[in-house]
CSV table of C-alpha atoms in Angstrom, one decimal:
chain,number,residue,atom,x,y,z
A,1,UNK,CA,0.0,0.0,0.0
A,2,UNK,CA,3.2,2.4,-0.5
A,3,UNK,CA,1.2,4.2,-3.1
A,4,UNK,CA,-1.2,5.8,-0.4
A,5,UNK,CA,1.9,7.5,0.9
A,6,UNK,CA,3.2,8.8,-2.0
A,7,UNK,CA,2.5,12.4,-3.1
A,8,UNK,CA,1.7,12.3,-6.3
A,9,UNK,CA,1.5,9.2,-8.2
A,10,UNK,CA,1.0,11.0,-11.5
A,11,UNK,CA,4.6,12.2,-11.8
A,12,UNK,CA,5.8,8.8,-10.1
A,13,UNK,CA,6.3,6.7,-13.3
A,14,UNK,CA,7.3,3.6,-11.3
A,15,UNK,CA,4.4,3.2,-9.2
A,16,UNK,CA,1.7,4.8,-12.6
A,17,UNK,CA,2.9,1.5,-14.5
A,18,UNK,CA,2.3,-0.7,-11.2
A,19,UNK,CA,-1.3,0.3,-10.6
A,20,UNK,CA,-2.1,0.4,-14.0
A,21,UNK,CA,-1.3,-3.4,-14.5
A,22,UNK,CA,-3.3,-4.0,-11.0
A,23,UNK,CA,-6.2,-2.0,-11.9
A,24,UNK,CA,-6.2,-4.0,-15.4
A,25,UNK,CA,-6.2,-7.2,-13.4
A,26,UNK,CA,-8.8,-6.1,-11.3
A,27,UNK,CA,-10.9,-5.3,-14.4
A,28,UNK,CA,-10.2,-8.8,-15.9
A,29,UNK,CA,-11.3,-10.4,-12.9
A,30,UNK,CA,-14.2,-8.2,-12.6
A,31,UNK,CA,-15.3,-9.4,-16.3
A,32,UNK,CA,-14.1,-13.0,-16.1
A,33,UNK,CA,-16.4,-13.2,-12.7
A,34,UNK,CA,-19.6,-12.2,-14.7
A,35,UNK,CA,-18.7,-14.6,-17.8
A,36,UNK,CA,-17.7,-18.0,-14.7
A,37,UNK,CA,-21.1,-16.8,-12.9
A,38,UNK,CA,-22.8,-16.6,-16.7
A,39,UNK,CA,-21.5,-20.0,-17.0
A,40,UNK,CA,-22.0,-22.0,-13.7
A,41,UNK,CA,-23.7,-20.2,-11.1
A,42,UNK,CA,-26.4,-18.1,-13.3
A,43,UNK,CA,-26.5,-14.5,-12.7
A,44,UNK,CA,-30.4,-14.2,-14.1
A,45,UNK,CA,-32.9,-15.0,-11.1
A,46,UNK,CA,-34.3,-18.4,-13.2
A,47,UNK,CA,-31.1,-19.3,-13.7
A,48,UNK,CA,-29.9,-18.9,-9.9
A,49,UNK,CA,-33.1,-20.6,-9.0
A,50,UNK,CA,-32.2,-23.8,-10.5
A,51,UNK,CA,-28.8,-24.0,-9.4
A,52,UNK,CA,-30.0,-23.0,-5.6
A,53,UNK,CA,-33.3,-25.5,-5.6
A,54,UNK,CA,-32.7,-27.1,-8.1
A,55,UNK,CA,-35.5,-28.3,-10.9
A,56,UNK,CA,-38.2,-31.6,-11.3
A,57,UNK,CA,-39.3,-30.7,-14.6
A,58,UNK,CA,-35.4,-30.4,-16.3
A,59,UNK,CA,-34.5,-33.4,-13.5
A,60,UNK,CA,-31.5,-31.1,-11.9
A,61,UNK,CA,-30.5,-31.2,-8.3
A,62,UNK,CA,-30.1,-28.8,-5.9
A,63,UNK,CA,-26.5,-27.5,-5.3
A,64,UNK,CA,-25.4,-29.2,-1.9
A,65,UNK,CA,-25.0,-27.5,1.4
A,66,UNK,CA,-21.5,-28.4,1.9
A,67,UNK,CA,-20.7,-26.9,-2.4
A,68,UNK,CA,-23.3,-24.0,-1.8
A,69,UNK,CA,-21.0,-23.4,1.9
A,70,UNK,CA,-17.5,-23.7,0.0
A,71,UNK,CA,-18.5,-21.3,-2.9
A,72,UNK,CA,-19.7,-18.6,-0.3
A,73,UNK,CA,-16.7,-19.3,1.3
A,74,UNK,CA,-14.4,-18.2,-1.5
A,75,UNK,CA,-16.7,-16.0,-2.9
A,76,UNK,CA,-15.8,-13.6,0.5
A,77,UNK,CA,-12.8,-14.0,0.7
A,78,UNK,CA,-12.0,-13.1,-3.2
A,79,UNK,CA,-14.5,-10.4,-2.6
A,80,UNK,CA,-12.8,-8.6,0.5
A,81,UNK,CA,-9.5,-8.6,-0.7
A,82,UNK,CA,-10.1,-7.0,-3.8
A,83,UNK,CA,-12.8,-4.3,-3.0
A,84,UNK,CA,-10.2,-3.5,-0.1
A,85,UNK,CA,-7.3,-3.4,-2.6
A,86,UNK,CA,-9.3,-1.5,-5.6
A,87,UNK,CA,-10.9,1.0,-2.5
A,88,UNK,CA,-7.9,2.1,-1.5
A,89,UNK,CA,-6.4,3.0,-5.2
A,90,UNK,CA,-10.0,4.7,-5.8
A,91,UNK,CA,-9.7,7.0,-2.5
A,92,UNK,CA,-5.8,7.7,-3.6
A,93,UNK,CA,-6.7,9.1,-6.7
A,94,UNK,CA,-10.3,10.2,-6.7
A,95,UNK,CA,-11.2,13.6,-5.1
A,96,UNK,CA,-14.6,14.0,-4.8
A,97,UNK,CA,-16.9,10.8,-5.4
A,98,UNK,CA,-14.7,8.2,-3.2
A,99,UNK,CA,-16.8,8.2,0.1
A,100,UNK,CA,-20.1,7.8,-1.9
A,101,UNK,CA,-18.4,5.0,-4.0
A,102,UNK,CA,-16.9,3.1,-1.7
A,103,UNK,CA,-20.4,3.1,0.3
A,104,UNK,CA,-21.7,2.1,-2.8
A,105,UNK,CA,-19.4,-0.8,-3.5
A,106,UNK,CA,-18.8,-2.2,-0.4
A,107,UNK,CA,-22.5,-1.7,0.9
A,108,UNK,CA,-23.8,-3.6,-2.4
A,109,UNK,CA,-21.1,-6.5,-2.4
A,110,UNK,CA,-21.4,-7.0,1.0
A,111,UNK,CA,-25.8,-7.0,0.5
A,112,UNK,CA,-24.8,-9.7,-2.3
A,113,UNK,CA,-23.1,-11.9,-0.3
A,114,UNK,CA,-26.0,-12.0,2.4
A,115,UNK,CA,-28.7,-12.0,0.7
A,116,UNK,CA,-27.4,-15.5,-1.7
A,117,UNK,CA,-26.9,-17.0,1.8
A,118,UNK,CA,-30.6,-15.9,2.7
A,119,UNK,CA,-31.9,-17.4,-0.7
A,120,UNK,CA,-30.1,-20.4,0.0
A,121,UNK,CA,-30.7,-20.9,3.5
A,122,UNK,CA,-34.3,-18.7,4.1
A,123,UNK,CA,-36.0,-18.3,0.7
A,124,UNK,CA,-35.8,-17.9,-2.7
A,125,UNK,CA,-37.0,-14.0,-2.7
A,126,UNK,CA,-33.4,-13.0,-1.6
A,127,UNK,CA,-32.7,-14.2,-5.3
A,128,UNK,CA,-34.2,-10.6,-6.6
A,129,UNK,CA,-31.8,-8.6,-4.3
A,130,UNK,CA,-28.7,-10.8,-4.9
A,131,UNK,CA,-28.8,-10.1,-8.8
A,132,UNK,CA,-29.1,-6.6,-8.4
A,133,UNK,CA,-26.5,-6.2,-5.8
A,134,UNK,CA,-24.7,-8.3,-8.1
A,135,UNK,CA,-24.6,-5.8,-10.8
A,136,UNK,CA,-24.2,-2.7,-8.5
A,137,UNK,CA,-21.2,-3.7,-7.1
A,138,UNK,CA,-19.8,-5.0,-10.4
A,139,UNK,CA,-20.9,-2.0,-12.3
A,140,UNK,CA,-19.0,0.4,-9.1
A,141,UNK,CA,-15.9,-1.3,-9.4
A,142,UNK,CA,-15.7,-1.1,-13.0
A,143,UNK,CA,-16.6,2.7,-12.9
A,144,UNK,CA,-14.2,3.0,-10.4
A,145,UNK,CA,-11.5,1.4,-11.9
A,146,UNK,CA,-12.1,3.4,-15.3
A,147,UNK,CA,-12.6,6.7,-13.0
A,148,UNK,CA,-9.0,5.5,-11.9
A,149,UNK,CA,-7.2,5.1,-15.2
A,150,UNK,CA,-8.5,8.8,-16.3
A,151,UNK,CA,-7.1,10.3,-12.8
A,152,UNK,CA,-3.9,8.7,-13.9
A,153,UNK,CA,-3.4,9.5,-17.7
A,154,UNK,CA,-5.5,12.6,-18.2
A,155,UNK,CA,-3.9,15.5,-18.6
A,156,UNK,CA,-4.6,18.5,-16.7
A,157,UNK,CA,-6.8,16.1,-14.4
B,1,UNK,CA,-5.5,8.2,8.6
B,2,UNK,CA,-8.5,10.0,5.8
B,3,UNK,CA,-11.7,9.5,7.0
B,4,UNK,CA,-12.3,7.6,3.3
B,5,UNK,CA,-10.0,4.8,4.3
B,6,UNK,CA,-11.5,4.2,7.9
B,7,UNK,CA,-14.8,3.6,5.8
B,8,UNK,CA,-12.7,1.2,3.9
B,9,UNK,CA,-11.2,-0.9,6.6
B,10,UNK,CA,-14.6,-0.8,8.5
B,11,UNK,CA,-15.8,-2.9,5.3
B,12,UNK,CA,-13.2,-4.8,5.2
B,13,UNK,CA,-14.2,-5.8,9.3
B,14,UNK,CA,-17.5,-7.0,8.3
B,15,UNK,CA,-16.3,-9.1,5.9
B,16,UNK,CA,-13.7,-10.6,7.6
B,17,UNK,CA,-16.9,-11.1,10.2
B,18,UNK,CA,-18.7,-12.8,7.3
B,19,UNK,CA,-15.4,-14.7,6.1
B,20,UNK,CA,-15.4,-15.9,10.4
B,21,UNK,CA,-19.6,-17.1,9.8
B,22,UNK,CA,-19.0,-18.6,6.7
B,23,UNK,CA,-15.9,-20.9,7.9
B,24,UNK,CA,-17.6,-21.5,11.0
B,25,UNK,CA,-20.9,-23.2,9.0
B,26,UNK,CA,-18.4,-25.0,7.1
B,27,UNK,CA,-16.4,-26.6,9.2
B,28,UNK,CA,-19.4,-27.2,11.6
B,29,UNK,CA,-21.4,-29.3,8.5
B,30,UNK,CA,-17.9,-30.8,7.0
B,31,UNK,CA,-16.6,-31.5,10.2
B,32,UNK,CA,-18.2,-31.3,13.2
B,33,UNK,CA,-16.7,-29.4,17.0
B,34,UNK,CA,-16.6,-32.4,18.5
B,35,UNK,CA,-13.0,-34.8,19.0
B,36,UNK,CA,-14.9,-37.8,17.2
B,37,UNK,CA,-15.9,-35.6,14.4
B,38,UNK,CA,-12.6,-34.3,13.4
B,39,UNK,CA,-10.8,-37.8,13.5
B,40,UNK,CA,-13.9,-39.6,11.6
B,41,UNK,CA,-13.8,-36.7,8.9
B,42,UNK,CA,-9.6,-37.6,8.6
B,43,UNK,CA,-9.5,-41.3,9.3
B,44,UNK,CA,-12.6,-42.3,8.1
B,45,UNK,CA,-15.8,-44.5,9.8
B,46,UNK,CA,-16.9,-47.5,8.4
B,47,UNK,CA,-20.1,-47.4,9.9
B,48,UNK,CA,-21.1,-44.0,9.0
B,49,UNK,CA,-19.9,-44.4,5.3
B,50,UNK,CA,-17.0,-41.6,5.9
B,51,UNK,CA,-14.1,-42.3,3.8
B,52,UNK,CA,-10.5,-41.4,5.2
B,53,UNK,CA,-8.9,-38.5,3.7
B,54,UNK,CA,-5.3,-39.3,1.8
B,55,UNK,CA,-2.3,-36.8,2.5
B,56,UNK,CA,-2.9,-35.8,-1.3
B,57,UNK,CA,-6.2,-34.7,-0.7
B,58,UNK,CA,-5.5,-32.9,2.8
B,59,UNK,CA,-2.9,-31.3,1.2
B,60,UNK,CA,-5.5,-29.8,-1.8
B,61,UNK,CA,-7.7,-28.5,1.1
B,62,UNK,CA,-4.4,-26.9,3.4
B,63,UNK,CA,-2.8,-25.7,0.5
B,64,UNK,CA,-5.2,-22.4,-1.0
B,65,UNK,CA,-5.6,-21.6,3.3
B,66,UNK,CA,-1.8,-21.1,3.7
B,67,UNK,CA,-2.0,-18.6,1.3
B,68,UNK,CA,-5.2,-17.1,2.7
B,69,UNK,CA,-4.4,-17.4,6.0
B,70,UNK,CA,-1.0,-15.5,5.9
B,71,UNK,CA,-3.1,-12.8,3.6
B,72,UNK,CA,-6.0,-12.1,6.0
B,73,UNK,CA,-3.7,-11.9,9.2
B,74,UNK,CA,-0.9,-9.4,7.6
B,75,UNK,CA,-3.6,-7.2,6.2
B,76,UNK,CA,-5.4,-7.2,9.3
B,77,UNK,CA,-2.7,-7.1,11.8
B,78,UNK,CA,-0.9,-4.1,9.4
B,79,UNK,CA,-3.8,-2.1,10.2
B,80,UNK,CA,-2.6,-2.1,13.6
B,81,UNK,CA,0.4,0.0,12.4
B,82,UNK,CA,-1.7,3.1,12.1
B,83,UNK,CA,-3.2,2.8,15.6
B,84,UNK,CA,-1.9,3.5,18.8
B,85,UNK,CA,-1.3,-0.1,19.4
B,86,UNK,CA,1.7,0.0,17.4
B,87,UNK,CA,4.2,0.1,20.3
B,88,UNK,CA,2.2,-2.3,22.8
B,89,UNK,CA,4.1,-5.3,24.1
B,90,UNK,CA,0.4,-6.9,23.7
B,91,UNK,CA,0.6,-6.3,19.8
B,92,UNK,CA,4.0,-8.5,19.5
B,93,UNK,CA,2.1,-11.4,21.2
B,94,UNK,CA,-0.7,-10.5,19.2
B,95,UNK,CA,1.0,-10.9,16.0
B,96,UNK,CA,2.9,-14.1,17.5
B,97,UNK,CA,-0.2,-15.9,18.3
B,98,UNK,CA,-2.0,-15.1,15.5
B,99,UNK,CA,0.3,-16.7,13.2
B,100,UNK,CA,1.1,-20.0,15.2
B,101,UNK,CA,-2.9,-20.6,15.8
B,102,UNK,CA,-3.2,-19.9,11.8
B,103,UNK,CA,-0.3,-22.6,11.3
B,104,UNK,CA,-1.0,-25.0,13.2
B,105,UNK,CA,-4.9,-25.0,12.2
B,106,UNK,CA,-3.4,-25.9,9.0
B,107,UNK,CA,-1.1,-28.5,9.6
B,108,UNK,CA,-2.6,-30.2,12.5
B,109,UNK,CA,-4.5,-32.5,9.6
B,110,UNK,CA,-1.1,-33.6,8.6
B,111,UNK,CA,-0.8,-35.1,11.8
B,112,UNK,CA,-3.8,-36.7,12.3
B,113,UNK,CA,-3.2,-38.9,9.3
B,114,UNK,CA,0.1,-39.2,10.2
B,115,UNK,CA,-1.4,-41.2,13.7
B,116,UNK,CA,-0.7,-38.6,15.8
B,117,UNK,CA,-4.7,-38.3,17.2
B,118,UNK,CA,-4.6,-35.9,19.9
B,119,UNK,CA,-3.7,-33.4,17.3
B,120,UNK,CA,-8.0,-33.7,16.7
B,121,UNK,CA,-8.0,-31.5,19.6
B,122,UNK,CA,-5.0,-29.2,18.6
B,123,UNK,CA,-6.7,-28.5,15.4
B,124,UNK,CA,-10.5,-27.6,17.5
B,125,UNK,CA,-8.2,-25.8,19.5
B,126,UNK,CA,-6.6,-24.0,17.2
B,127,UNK,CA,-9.9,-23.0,14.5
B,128,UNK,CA,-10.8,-21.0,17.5
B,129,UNK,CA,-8.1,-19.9,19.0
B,130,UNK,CA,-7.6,-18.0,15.4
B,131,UNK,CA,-11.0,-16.8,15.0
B,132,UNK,CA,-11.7,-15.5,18.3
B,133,UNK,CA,-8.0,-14.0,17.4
B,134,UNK,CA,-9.5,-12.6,14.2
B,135,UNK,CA,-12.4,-11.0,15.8
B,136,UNK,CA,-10.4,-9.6,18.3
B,137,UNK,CA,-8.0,-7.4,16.0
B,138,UNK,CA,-10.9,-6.8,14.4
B,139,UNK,CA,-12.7,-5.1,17.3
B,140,UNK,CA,-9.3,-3.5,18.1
B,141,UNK,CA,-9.4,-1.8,15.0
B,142,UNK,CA,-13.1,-1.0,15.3
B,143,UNK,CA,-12.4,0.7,18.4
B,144,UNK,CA,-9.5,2.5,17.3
B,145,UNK,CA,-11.3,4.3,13.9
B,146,UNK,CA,-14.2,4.7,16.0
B,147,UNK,CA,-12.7,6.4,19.2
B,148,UNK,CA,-9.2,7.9,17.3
């Protein structure tokens, strides 16, 4: 985190090149996340349903407790260390929007992870708030990593 | 430290709380808190249809939470750094403890299938021991960007 002590990161070509490989990682895992979800999990609330309960008329099962317990598992810890890592950047460079952002971010992730535990373990209705969380939280980061490449290239910024 | 990157680490505290629940529910329907429970989900019960775990597969499961492990304490223990329990004594054994709890929560399955059974109770013993560890820095740290 030695770029939250420097003074200005613009003129520091070193650490400009390191956070602009991070932040592009970030944004790859960011994408790749929707597209594994897309793929496996289901990010649409039919598709979420069926992997969560399951479904008689297409003969799938349910996703088991212990699978359903290991994939919110990772799911956190993934989550927390790169929302704390992209924060962090974000409230280094940004000037104005970074309280309201990270609230954003953190407050919809963090809603995400709850309520797919709640559909899981309570009911099925959580289902509604998980995908839109879903798609605040990814939407916020990807803002906030773009909001982070302009603070660092534009000019004049 | 900004007040933008207290908000931060005060997100980061709830999920390490959430990371604590979620490890909790899984070793509690994996495993079990009990002595039997950790040696039948290692060794293996005929008569419950448990199969014993190989050092391979142990090793699949231990390997990703070194990593982890090592990741959540620094970045949570760092955090210390920028309160005023950076020069406690307390902090040092802290940091000490913290780390051997997280080790040996780890490797205590090595041991187990290696015959060594007591190490059933080490590795109870230990899961908590670095939880209640992790919620403790954690409320240090809530304390401190609360009251600082």
């Amino acid at each position: 985190m030695k770029f939250t002590l420097i003074n200005n990161i613009k003129k520091d070509k070193v650490m400009k090149l390191i956070l602009t490989g991070f932040l592009s990682f970030i944004l790859l895992y960011i994408i790749s996340d929707i597209f594994v979800k897309y793929f496996g999990f289901g990010i649409s609330v039919d598709a979420i349903k069926i992997t969560l309960v399951g479904s008689e008329a297409e003969f799938i099962d349910p996703i088991t407790k212990a699978s359903f317990l290991e994939f919110w598992h990772v799911e956190i810890f993934f989550m927390m260390m790169i929302l704390l890592t992209l924060s962090a950047i974000f409230i280094r460079l940004a000037n104005r929007s970074r309280t309201f952002m990270t609230n954003i971010l953190m407050i919809s992730a963090i809603t995400s992870l709850v309520t797919i535990a709640l559909a899981y373990f309570v009911s099925a209705i959580f289902i509604y708030i998980y995908v839109i969380t879903f798609f605040i939280w990814h939407l916020s980061a990807v803002y906030m990593i773009l909001y982070s490449f302009w603070k660092l290239y534009a000019k004049g910024v | 430290m900004q007040k933008a990157y207290k908000l931060s680490i005060i997100y980061y505290l709830i999920f390490s709380l959430l990371l604590i629940i979620s490890a909790v529910m899984l070793f509690d329907y994996k495993i079990g808190f009990s002595y039997e429970g950790v040696l039948d989900y290692y060794l293996g019960d005929e008569e419950k249809f448990i199969p014993a775990k190989s050092s391979g597969g142990a090793l699949k499961l231990v390997l990703p939470h070194i990593f982890s492990f090592g990741l959540i304490s620094m970045v949570l223990l760092h955090f210390l750094v920028f309160t005023k329990h950076r020069y406690k004594k307390s902090t040092l054994v802290l940091i000490y403890l913290t780390f051997l709890s997280a080790l040996l929560e780890i490797f205590t399955p090595m041991l187990i299938l290696n015959g060594f059974e007591f190490a059933a109770l080490l590795k109870l013993i230990s899961f908590f021991v670095f939880l209640s560890l992790i919620l403790y820095i954690s409320w240090l740290l809530f304390y401190s960007i609360i009251h600082e």
